[in-house]
Amino acid sequence: MKRLFRSFSWVVLDIIFINVSLILSLILRFGEGWGTYFYVYRGLVVYLTGFFLLFAVVFRLYKRIWRYLSISDLFLIAEVVTGGIFGTVLCLNLVKGIAFPRTVVALTWFFSLALVGGSRLVWRLYCERKGAFDKGQERMLIVGAGDAGEVISREIIRRPDLGKLVGFVDDDKEKVGKRIHNVKVLGNVEGINDILEKEQVSTVIIAIPTASGKEIRRIVNNIKNKEVRIKTLPGLYELVDGKVSVSRIRSIRIGDLLGREPVDLNLEEISGYLEGKRVMVTGGGGSIGGELARQICRFKPRSLILLDHSENGLFHIDLELKRKWSGAGERVGKRAGVGTGAGAGKGKEAGAEMKAGVDMEMELDMELVVADIRDRDKMDKIFKKYRPEVVFHAAAHKHVPMMEFHPDEAVMNNIIGTKNVAELAEKYGAERVVMISTDKAINPTSVMGASKKVAEMVVKDLGSRKAEVEEGMRGEGKNKTKFVAVRFGNVLESNGSVVPMFKQQIAEGGPVTVTDREVKRYFMTLPEASQLVIQAGALGKGGEVFVLDMGEPVKVLDMAEELIRLSGLEVGEDIEIKIVGLRPGEKMFEEILTEEEKSGVLGDSGHEKIFIAKVEEVDGEKMEKDIEELEKLAKAMDNEGVVQKLQEMLPSYQPNRGISTR
C-alpha cells in the first residue's frame, strides 16, 4: 500500500511539474502577456499531460526505486519528457493544425527535464542523509586521517547503509580542522571522548594499518565510553596485498594491542624452495598447521598435502581454502589414496593475497590425508605415494596439563611421531624438514616441554649427521635432507591458548581464571609465526635450531584485563578475575633460550627476527637407545617410568607435575 501511494504521489508531482514547466516557458517567452497565450493554448495542457503519462507507462518510469537514482535513470527521464513534449507538438500540428513557438517547446522541455529529474535527485540526496537521524543508525568516527582513512571514508559516504561518518580524529595538528570528502577532522586522540559525546558516536574505526601495539592501546584506553564499538583495519602482516576496504574492517583483537611488527619476508628465498614443490604439512588441520597451509598457498607449490589425525580439522581448512582459491576441490570424491584421506582439486586463487612481485596465477593440487604420525607403516606408504619435497612438521600434543596425565601420549606423538616423519622424509628424498618446537622445551617443567626438547634433539641429530648410512635408507648414501627446528612461544588464538578460554569465560559471565598475578608468557600472532617459520625453512642449512624473536613477555593478567575491556565490560564490576594457581607442568616464566644458548646465539641468520641457538651436539647412538626405551615405557603405559627416563635424558628437566599419575 505504501509503495502504491508513493508511485501515485510521483504521478501527481510529475503532472504538476509538466504544467508548471509550460507556464514558466510562456512567462519567459511572452512576459506579462503570458496569461492570454495560456488561454489560447489551454488545450495543450491535456495533450501534454496525456502524452507524458503514456510515455512514462511505456518506459516503466514508475517502476524505478528513486533512492538509487543513477545516470541511466536520468537518461530514461529525458526520453520520457522528450517523447511526451514532441508527441504533443506533433499530434496538435497534424490533427488540429496548431503551431507553437519553437522557444516555448524548447523551454517547456528544459523546465520539465529539470523539475522531473531534479525531484528524483533531491529524493536520493534526502534518502542518503536522512539515515543520520534515524534511531539506531551507526554514527562513525575514523581515527587516522591518512590514506587508509580516506579510502574507508569514501566507501562509507558512498554506501549510506553502512552508517553516517561524522568526522576524523588525527594527532597531526596540520590536519585538524581540515576536511576529507567534506568530512571534518574534529580533533586529536586526547580529546576523543568529548567528540564521542558531542557527535553521539557509536563506532570508532582505527584506520592506521602501521600503528604499533602501544599506539593502539593508547587509542583504546582513551575511549572511556564502553558502549562505543571499536573496530580496526588489520595490521600490515595481514594486509599482504596492501588493499584497504570496508570489508577488511573487523573488531579489535588482543593481537592488535600486542603490537607485533609486520614480518619482512624474503619472497625470493621462500619462492626458491616452495614454488613448484610438493609440500606436506603434518597437523594441517590444527591452528598452526592450517595457517601454514594458508601462507604456503601464496608461493605456488606444485601440490599441498595436509595430513592430520583429526578429520574435522582437515574438513574445515579444506572448506576455507576452497573459498579462497577458486576451483580448489573440483575433483570431488577423489581420495588421498591411503586409508581415509579425502582429496581436493586444482584451483586458482580468487583474490589478491600476495605482496607485489609474486604472481598469483597458479594451479594448486591439494590432498587431504587422515593419518596418525605414530603409525610408522601407514606413514611409510603415505611418503612413498606423495614423496613430499618439503615437510613442515606441526603435528604435536601441546596441552601442558593434559600431557602431565598422559606422558605416554606425549612420547608417542611428540617424539616417536617426529622421528617417523623425519626419517621417512629422509628416506624418500625430501629436500627440507622444518619442525615446529616450543619455548616450553627450554628448562622444561612439563612432560610436553621435555618431549618437544627430545624432538628437537632428533631433528638436530638428523640434520647434523654426515656419515653414510644404509644404502636403502639414503639413495646415494649422502644426507641430502636439510633438517631444522623452529622454536617460539605461545600463539594468540591458537587451539588451547589462553585467549579463546578467556573469551569463553567472559561470554559466560566470568570469572576469568588466571594462574598467577605475575605469570608471564611470550605471545605472537598466527600469521606472524607461520610466516617466520616459512622464512626459517629458507635459511636452514641443516641441523639448526632457529629461535623466533618473541619481543617482550606479556603478563597474562594484563591480557585478561584487556580482553574484558575489549568486550565492553569493566574488570571487577562486570567480570571478576580469579587467581587459581599454576597448573601441573606450568611455570611462572617461559624462556626462549637456555643460559648456555644465550651466550652462543648467532645474530646473522639472515633475518632480523630469526636467530640461531647454539645447542649442544647430540650423541646419536645414545639417543637412539634412550628413545627405544622411552617407546617401550610409553607402550606399557608406565608413566612414572617415562618421566624418570626423560629426566635421565634431560638434566634440565625439573618436573612440576603436582598430580598423581593416573
XYZ file of C-alpha atoms in Angstrom, residues 93-467:
375
model
C 0.196 20.080 -35.621
C -1.156 17.129 -37.632
C -4.653 16.872 -36.115
C -5.588 20.468 -35.240
C -3.129 22.396 -37.327
C -1.932 24.334 -34.279
C 1.667 25.510 -34.387
C 3.645 26.524 -31.298
C 6.621 28.815 -30.984
C 9.827 26.768 -31.010
C 11.065 28.750 -27.999
C 8.068 27.621 -25.934
C 8.666 23.999 -26.914
C 12.386 24.171 -26.025
C 11.784 25.950 -22.695
C 8.997 23.523 -21.734
C 11.338 20.598 -22.465
C 14.123 22.169 -20.403
C 11.975 23.015 -17.361
C 10.217 19.616 -17.445
C 13.523 17.794 -17.506
C 14.907 19.968 -14.693
C 11.873 19.556 -12.441
C 11.147 15.850 -13.048
C 14.815 14.822 -12.970
C 15.724 17.267 -10.209
C 12.953 15.975 -7.953
C 14.417 12.465 -8.175
C 17.902 13.746 -7.419
C 16.646 15.626 -4.374
C 14.890 12.467 -3.182
C 18.066 10.418 -3.486
C 20.087 13.020 -1.543
C 17.406 13.101 1.123
C 17.433 9.296 1.455
C 21.222 9.278 1.753
C 21.199 11.784 4.575
C 18.025 11.007 6.439
C 19.618 7.842 7.886
C 21.810 10.016 10.099
C 18.684 10.995 12.037
C 17.162 7.520 12.186
C 17.162 5.751 15.514
C 19.857 3.071 15.682
C 21.854 4.496 12.753
C 25.577 3.836 13.065
C 27.482 7.068 13.661
C 31.113 6.505 12.833
C 34.348 8.240 13.727
C 37.593 7.383 11.929
C 40.875 7.576 13.826
C 43.552 8.342 11.252
C 43.136 10.952 8.518
C 45.720 9.328 6.245
C 45.478 7.259 3.087
C 43.676 4.333 4.763
C 41.214 6.692 6.477
C 40.492 8.416 3.164
C 39.702 5.103 1.431
C 37.407 3.985 4.244
C 35.623 7.356 4.414
C 34.978 7.345 0.664
C 33.357 3.919 0.862
C 31.211 4.828 3.889
C 29.990 8.008 2.180
C 29.210 6.074 -0.985
C 27.267 3.449 0.970
C 24.891 5.131 3.437
C 23.644 1.717 4.549
C 26.938 1.322 6.426
C 26.253 4.321 8.612
C 26.967 8.034 8.942
C 30.561 9.268 9.036
C 30.648 12.181 11.499
C 34.349 13.016 11.299
C 38.001 12.122 11.710
C 40.459 12.209 14.580
C 44.190 12.608 13.981
C 47.171 13.625 16.100
C 48.673 15.606 13.210
C 47.991 19.251 14.118
C 48.198 20.227 10.455
C 45.174 18.059 9.657
C 42.883 19.199 12.496
C 40.148 21.439 11.106
C 40.735 20.312 7.504
C 38.217 18.275 5.528
C 38.371 14.993 3.613
C 35.449 14.460 1.228
C 33.769 17.342 3.079
C 34.084 15.492 6.413
C 35.971 17.430 9.070
C 38.974 16.339 11.131
C 37.452 17.170 14.504
C 40.463 16.890 16.817
C 43.134 14.598 18.221
C 43.078 11.353 20.184
C 43.446 13.087 23.543
C 40.127 14.853 23.027
C 38.305 11.907 21.543
C 35.864 11.472 24.446
C 34.406 14.956 24.011
C 33.979 14.251 20.299
C 32.311 10.905 21.001
C 29.804 12.540 23.326
C 29.108 15.589 21.164
C 28.657 13.623 17.939
C 26.907 10.661 19.631
C 29.370 8.255 18.027
C 28.515 4.553 18.195
C 31.514 3.096 16.313
C 35.181 4.088 16.200
C 37.283 2.772 13.308
C 41.067 2.794 13.784
C 42.340 3.211 10.217
C 46.087 3.044 10.825
C 47.472 -0.275 9.491
C 51.014 0.719 10.529
C 50.060 1.519 14.136
C 52.114 -0.192 16.839
C 50.505 -2.064 19.713
C 51.446 0.784 22.056
C 49.702 3.310 19.804
C 46.540 1.204 19.525
C 46.486 0.676 23.308
C 46.707 4.446 23.766
C 43.739 4.986 21.449
C 41.663 2.251 23.086
C 42.491 3.400 26.608
C 41.448 6.959 25.725
C 37.942 5.791 24.817
C 36.138 5.793 28.157
C 32.635 5.042 26.857
C 32.479 1.233 26.897
C 29.302 1.222 24.776
C 31.249 2.538 21.799
C 32.306 -0.279 19.478
C 35.960 -0.176 18.470
C 36.963 -1.624 15.106
C 40.198 -1.574 13.184
C 41.909 -2.399 9.949
C 44.214 -5.428 10.067
C 47.906 -4.793 10.507
C 50.289 -4.898 7.565
C 51.170 -8.545 8.246
C 47.533 -9.402 7.456
C 47.134 -6.917 4.601
C 49.596 -8.846 2.466
C 48.087 -7.431 -0.726
C 48.140 -3.883 0.669
C 44.457 -3.329 -0.143
C 42.279 -1.330 2.239
C 38.486 -1.538 2.172
C 35.465 -1.531 4.471
C 35.245 -5.315 4.062
C 38.615 -5.595 5.853
C 37.385 -3.750 8.945
C 37.000 -6.056 11.944
C 36.563 -5.861 15.683
C 39.741 -5.050 17.553
C 41.603 -8.088 18.873
C 44.050 -8.712 21.647
C 46.730 -9.217 18.993
C 46.286 -5.596 17.888
C 47.171 -4.456 21.400
C 50.131 -6.834 21.473
C 51.623 -4.781 18.680
C 53.728 -7.241 16.758
C 55.580 -5.547 13.922
C 54.862 -6.740 10.345
C 57.103 -9.507 9.060
C 59.524 -8.627 6.282
C 59.668 -11.751 4.135
C 62.338 -12.522 1.577
C 59.944 -13.632 -1.127
C 62.699 -14.681 -3.499
C 64.263 -17.043 -0.941
C 60.916 -18.560 0.003
C 59.720 -18.984 -3.566
C 63.012 -20.681 -4.329
C 62.271 -23.640 -2.073
C 58.452 -23.759 -2.216
C 57.486 -22.822 -5.756
C 56.651 -25.852 -7.835
C 57.395 -28.263 -4.955
C 55.369 -30.991 -3.266
C 54.806 -29.629 0.248
C 53.456 -31.607 3.207
C 52.119 -30.113 6.428
C 51.580 -32.518 9.314
C 48.994 -31.304 11.790
C 47.450 -29.498 8.819
C 44.034 -29.399 10.473
C 45.305 -27.556 13.554
C 45.614 -23.829 14.105
C 49.330 -23.553 13.288
C 49.261 -26.178 10.522
C 46.203 -24.536 8.982
C 47.854 -21.111 8.979
C 50.982 -22.627 7.422
C 48.763 -24.020 4.659
C 47.232 -20.583 4.026
C 50.639 -18.974 3.778
C 52.211 -21.743 1.680
C 49.467 -21.427 -0.941
C 50.798 -17.952 -1.725
C 54.076 -19.377 -3.008
C 52.734 -21.591 -5.801
C 53.640 -25.106 -4.627
C 53.063 -27.895 -7.097
C 50.958 -29.732 -4.532
C 49.986 -29.301 -0.897
C 49.478 -32.403 1.254
C 47.674 -31.705 4.537
C 47.965 -34.595 6.996
C 46.189 -34.841 10.330
C 44.555 -37.469 12.533
C 41.584 -35.096 13.022
C 39.209 -35.337 10.092
C 37.211 -32.415 11.490
C 40.173 -30.049 11.354
C 41.011 -31.073 7.786
C 37.391 -30.620 6.745
C 37.321 -27.002 7.901
C 40.662 -25.970 6.399
C 39.605 -27.657 3.156
C 36.420 -25.566 3.015
C 38.353 -22.387 3.728
C 40.982 -22.993 1.059
C 38.273 -23.801 -1.465
C 36.648 -20.420 -0.776
C 39.930 -18.540 -1.118
C 41.278 -20.464 -4.089
C 38.549 -20.736 -6.700
C 38.487 -24.165 -8.267
C 40.218 -25.927 -5.387
C 38.481 -29.188 -4.678
C 36.850 -29.563 -8.101
C 37.826 -33.227 -8.146
C 35.055 -34.084 -5.741
C 35.263 -37.573 -4.338
C 38.932 -38.110 -5.094
C 40.627 -39.840 -2.183
C 44.029 -39.136 -0.754
C 44.949 -42.634 -1.753
C 45.847 -44.085 1.624
C 43.170 -45.045 4.108
C 40.590 -42.364 4.776
C 42.068 -39.191 3.299
C 39.715 -37.124 1.144
C 41.132 -35.196 -1.785
C 40.748 -31.680 -3.055
C 41.374 -30.381 -6.526
C 43.047 -27.758 -8.614
C 42.391 -24.082 -8.294
C 43.469 -20.534 -8.934
C 43.325 -18.014 -6.165
C 40.323 -15.752 -6.489
C 41.606 -12.827 -4.503
C 44.886 -10.958 -4.477
C 46.518 -12.397 -1.401
C 50.084 -11.660 -2.331
C 52.655 -8.961 -1.920
C 53.848 -7.244 -5.056
C 56.165 -9.348 -7.109
C 54.529 -12.735 -6.518
C 52.450 -13.963 -9.443
C 49.015 -15.150 -8.348
C 48.204 -17.197 -11.470
C 48.825 -20.774 -10.429
C 47.384 -24.233 -10.177
C 47.343 -25.997 -6.836
C 46.798 -29.691 -6.194
C 45.641 -30.146 -2.619
C 45.440 -33.535 -0.953
C 43.885 -34.266 2.434
C 45.234 -37.285 4.318
C 43.740 -38.582 7.549
C 46.540 -40.438 9.329
C 48.387 -40.690 12.639
C 52.113 -39.848 12.582
C 52.681 -42.600 15.184
C 51.643 -45.263 12.656
C 55.020 -45.945 11.011
C 53.747 -48.397 8.405
C 50.970 -46.153 7.163
C 53.201 -43.078 7.185
C 55.720 -45.019 5.082
C 53.040 -45.703 2.463
C 51.977 -42.045 2.506
C 55.523 -40.770 1.984
C 56.086 -43.338 -0.752
C 52.926 -42.215 -2.560
C 53.325 -38.435 -2.338
C 57.124 -38.094 -1.945
C 56.971 -34.588 -0.437
C 59.963 -32.388 -1.176
C 59.323 -30.011 1.745
C 57.798 -31.091 5.073
C 56.508 -28.756 7.772
C 56.027 -30.844 10.896
C 53.425 -29.114 13.073
C 51.648 -32.187 14.455
C 52.091 -32.443 18.232
C 50.336 -32.728 21.551
C 50.681 -29.211 23.014
C 48.360 -29.089 26.049
C 50.675 -28.910 29.069
C 48.427 -30.116 31.961
C 46.819 -32.821 29.803
C 50.190 -34.349 28.965
C 51.040 -34.495 32.691
C 48.262 -37.072 32.987
C 49.346 -38.878 29.797
C 53.150 -38.856 29.444
C 52.920 -41.946 27.238
C 50.936 -39.993 24.651
C 53.430 -37.115 24.726
C 56.252 -39.552 23.992
C 54.457 -41.461 21.252
C 53.169 -38.376 19.430
C 55.817 -35.722 20.027
C 58.921 -37.926 19.960
C 58.136 -41.149 18.091
C 55.836 -39.306 15.652
C 58.525 -36.710 14.942
C 61.113 -39.448 14.462
C 58.820 -41.222 12.000
C 58.185 -38.087 9.951
C 61.852 -37.040 9.910
C 63.275 -40.445 8.998
C 60.677 -41.123 6.313
C 61.206 -37.671 4.822
C 64.894 -38.514 4.526
C 64.190 -41.991 3.186
C 62.016 -40.684 0.370
C 64.298 -37.825 -0.615
C 62.694 -34.722 0.922
C 64.809 -31.620 0.500
C 63.810 -29.930 3.758
C 62.076 -30.755 7.019
C 61.001 -27.891 9.286
C 59.866 -28.956 12.748
C 57.760 -26.686 14.960
C 59.113 -26.562 18.526
C 58.187 -24.521 21.609
C 59.710 -22.299 24.275
C 58.475 -24.867 26.795
C 61.334 -27.117 25.639
C 63.783 -24.807 27.455
C 64.473 -25.863 31.062
C 61.241 -27.862 30.888
C 58.990 -28.370 33.880
C 56.372 -30.273 31.891
C 56.239 -33.594 30.082
C 55.116 -31.753 26.970
C 58.122 -29.433 27.069
C 60.510 -32.312 27.714
C 59.075 -34.333 24.833
C 59.488 -31.399 22.443
C 63.085 -30.956 23.604
C 63.821 -34.571 22.709
C 62.075 -33.993 19.348
C 64.453 -31.065 18.778
C 67.348 -33.414 19.504
C 66.043 -35.896 16.926
C 65.937 -33.207 14.247
C 69.287 -31.782 15.334
C 70.927 -35.201 15.092
C 69.495 -35.974 11.660
C 70.410 -32.541 10.381
C 73.988 -32.689 11.636
C 74.758 -36.293 10.749
C 77.151 -36.605 7.789
C 78.192 -40.246 7.911
